[in-house]
PDB file of C-alpha atoms in Angstrom:
ATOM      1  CA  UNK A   1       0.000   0.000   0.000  1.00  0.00           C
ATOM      2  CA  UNK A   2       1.584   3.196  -0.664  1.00  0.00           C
ATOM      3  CA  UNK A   3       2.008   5.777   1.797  1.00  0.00           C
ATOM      4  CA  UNK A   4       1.091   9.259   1.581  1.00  0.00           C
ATOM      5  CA  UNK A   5       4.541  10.831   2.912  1.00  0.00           C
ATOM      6  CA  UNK A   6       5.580  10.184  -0.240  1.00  0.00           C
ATOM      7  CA  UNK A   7       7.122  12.790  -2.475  1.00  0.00           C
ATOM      8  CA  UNK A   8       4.916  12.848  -5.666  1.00  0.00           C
ATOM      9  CA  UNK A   9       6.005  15.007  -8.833  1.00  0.00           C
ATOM     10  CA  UNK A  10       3.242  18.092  -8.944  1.00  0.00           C
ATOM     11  CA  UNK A  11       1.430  17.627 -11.816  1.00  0.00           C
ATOM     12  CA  UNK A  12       1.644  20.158 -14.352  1.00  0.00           C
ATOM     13  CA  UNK A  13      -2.083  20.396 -15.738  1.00  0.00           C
ATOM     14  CA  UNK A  14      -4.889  23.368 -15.330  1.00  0.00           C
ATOM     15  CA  UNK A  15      -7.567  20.969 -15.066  1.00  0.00           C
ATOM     16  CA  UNK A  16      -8.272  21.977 -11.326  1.00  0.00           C
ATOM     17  CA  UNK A  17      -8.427  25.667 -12.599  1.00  0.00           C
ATOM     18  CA  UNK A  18     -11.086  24.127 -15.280  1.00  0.00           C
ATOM     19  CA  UNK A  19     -13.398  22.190 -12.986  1.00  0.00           C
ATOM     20  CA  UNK A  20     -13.063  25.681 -10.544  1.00  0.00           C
ATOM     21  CA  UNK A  21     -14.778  27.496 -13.942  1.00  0.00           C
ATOM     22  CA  UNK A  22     -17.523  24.832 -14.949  1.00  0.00           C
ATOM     23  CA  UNK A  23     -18.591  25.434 -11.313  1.00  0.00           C
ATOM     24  CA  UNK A  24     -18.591  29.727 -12.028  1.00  0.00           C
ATOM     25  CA  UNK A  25     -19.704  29.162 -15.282  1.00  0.00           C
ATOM     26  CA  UNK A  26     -22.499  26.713 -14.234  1.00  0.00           C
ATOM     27  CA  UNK A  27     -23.533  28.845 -11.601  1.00  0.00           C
ATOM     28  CA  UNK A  28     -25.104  31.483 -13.943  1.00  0.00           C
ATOM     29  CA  UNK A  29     -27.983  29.469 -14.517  1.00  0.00           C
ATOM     30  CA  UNK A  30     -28.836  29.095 -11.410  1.00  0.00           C
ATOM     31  CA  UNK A  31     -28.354  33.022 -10.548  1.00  0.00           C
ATOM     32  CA  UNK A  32     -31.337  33.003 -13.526  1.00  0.00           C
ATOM     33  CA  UNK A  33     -33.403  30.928 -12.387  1.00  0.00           C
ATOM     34  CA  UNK A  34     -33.686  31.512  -8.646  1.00  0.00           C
ATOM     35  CA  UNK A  35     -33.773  35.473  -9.555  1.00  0.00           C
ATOM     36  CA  UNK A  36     -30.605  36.275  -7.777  1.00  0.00           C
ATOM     37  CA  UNK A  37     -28.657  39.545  -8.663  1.00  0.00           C
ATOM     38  CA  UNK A  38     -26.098  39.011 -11.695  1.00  0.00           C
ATOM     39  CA  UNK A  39     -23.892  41.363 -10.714  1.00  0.00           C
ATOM     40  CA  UNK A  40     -22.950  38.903  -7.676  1.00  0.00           C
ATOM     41  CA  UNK A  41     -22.445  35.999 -10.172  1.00  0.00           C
ATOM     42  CA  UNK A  42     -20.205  38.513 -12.028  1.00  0.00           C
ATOM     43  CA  UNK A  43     -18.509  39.962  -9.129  1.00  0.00           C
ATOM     44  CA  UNK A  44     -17.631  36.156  -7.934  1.00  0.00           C
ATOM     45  CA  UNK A  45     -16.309  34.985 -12.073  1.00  0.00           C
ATOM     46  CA  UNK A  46     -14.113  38.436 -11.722  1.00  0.00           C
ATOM     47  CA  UNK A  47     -12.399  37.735  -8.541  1.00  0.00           C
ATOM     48  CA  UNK A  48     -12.325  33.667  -9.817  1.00  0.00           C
ATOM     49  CA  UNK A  49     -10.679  35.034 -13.229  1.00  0.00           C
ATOM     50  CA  UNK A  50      -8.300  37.589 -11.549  1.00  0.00           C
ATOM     51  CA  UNK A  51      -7.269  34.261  -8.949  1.00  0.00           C
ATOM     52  CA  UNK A  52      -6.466  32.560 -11.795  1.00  0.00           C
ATOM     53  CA  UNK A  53      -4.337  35.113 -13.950  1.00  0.00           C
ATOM     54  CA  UNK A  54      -2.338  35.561 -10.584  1.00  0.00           C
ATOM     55  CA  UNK A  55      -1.880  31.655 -10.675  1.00  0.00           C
ATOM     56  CA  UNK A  56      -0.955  31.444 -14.142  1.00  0.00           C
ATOM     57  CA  UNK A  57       1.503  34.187 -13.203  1.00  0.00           C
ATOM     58  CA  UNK A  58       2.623  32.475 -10.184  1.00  0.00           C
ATOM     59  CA  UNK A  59       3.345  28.860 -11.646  1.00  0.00           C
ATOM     60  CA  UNK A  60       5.689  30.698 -14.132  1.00  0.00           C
ATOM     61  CA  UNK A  61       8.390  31.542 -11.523  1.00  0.00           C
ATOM     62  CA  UNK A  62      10.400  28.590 -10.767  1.00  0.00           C
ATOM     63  CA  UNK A  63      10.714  27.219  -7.236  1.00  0.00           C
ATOM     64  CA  UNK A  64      13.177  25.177  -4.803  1.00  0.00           C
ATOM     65  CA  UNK A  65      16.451  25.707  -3.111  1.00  0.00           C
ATOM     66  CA  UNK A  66      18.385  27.283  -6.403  1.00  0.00           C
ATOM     67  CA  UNK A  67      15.878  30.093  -6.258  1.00  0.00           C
ATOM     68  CA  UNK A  68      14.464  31.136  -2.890  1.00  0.00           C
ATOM     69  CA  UNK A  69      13.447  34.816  -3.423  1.00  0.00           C
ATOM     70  CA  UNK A  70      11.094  33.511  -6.538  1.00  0.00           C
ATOM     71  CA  UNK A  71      10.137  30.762  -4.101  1.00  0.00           C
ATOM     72  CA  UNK A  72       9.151  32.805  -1.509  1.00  0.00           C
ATOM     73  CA  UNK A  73       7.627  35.265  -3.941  1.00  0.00           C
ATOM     74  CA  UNK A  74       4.880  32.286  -5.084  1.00  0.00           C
ATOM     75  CA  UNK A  75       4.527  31.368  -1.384  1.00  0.00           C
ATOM     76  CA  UNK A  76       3.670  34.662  -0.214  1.00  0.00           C
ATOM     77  CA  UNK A  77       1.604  35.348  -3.670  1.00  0.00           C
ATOM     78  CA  UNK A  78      -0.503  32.260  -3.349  1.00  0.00           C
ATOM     79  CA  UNK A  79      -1.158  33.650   0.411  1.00  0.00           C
ATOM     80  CA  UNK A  80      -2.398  36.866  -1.211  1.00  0.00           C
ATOM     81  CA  UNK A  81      -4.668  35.184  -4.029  1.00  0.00           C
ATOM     82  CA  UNK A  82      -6.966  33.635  -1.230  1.00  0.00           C
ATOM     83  CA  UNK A  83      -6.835  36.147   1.407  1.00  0.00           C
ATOM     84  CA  UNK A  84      -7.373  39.026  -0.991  1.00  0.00           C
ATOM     85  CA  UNK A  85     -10.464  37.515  -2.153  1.00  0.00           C
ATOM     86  CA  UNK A  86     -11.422  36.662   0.988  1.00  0.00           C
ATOM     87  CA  UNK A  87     -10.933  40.793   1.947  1.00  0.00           C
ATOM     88  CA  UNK A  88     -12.831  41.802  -0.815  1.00  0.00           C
ATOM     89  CA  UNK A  89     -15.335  39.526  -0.204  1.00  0.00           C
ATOM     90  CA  UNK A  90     -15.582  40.524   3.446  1.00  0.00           C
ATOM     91  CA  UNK A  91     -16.166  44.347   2.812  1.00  0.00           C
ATOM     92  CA  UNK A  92     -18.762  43.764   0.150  1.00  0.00           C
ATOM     93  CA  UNK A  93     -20.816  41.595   2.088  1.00  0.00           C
ATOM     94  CA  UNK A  94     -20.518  44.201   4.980  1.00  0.00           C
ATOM     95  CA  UNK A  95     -21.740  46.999   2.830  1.00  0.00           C
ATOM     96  CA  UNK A  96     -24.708  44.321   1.101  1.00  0.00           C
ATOM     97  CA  UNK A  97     -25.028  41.494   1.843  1.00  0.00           C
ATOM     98  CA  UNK A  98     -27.233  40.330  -0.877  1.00  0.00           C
ATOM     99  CA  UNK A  99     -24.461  40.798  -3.416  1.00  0.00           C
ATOM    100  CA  UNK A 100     -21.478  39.954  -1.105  1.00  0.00           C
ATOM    101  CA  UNK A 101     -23.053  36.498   0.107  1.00  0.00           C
ATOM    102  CA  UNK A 102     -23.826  35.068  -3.309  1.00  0.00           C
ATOM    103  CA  UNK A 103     -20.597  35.879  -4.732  1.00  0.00           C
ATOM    104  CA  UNK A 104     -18.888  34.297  -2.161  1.00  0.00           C
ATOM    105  CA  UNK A 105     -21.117  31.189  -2.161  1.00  0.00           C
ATOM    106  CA  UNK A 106     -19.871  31.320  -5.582  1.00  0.00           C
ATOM    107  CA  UNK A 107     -16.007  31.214  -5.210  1.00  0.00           C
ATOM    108  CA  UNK A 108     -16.255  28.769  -2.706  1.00  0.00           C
ATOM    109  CA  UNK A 109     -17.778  26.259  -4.343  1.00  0.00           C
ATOM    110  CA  UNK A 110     -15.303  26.548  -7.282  1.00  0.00           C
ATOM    111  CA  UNK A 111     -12.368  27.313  -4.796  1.00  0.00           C
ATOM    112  CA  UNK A 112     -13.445  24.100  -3.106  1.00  0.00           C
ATOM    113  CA  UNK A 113     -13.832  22.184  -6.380  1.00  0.00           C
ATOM    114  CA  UNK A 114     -10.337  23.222  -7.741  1.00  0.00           C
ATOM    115  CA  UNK A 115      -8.436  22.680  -4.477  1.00  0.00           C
ATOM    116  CA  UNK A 116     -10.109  19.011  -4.106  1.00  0.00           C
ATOM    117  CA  UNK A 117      -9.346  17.757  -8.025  1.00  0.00           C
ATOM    118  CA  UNK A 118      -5.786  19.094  -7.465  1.00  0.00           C
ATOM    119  CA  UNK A 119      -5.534  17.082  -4.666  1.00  0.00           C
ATOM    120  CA  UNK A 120      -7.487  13.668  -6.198  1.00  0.00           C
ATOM    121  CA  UNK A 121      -4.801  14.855  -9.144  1.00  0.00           C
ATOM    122  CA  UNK A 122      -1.996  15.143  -6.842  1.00  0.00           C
ATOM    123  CA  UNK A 123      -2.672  11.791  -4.100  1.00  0.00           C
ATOM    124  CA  UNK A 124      -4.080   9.917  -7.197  1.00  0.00           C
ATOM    125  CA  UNK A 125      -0.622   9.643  -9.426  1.00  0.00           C
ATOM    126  CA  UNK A 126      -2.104  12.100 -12.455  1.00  0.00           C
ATOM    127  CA  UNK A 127       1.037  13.949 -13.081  1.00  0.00           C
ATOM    128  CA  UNK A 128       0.309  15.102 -16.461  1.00  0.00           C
ATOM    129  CA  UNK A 129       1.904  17.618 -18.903  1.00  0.00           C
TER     130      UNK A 129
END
């Protein structure tokens, strides 16, 4: 049985960041149907879309002992993607909550849905290209 201390290449694949944007993208429909304001399904798809550029930008730099500033510079920048959407988040469901909640039902469910196919990615061997 293999062990999960293991170290495991990181695969090298966006489909996390996919499954993340079926869940934005599929969660316009709904805001339709159930008569919820669009301009919370858009705020949520902006802040998902900005995450993601910073990611792209992020997996770009190259990490591990040769290069520890641009190592630390991912570190801390991952940090920032997921607490500065949980700020902005904050303060607009503060100031209205009927666009702030929504929204961040919204990234939640795709955060939630990227981090947990990286991982079935990452603990299940799929270290693709």
């Amino acid at each position: 049985m293999p062990s999960i201390l293991v170290a495991r290449p990181i695969p090298r694949t966006h489909a996390p960041a996919y499954v993340g944007t079926a869940v934005v993208a599929l969660a316009l429909p709904v805001f339709v149907v159930a008569g919820w304001r669009i301009g919370a399904w858009a705020l949520a798809a902006v802040l998902w879309v900005a995450g993601q550029l910073l990611a792209l930008v992020l997996q770009r730099l190259p990490l591990g002992m040769g290069s520890l500033a641009s190592s630390g510079a991912v570190g801390f920048g991952r940090m920032f993607r997921a607490v500065g959407v949980m700020a902005v988040l904050i303060v607009l469901t503060v100031s209205d909550a009927s666009l702030g909640l929504p929204a961040a039902a919204v990234y939640a469910f795709a955060y939630t849905a990227e981090l947990g196919s990286s991982l079935v990615m990452y603990f299940g061997g799929g270290a693709g290209t």
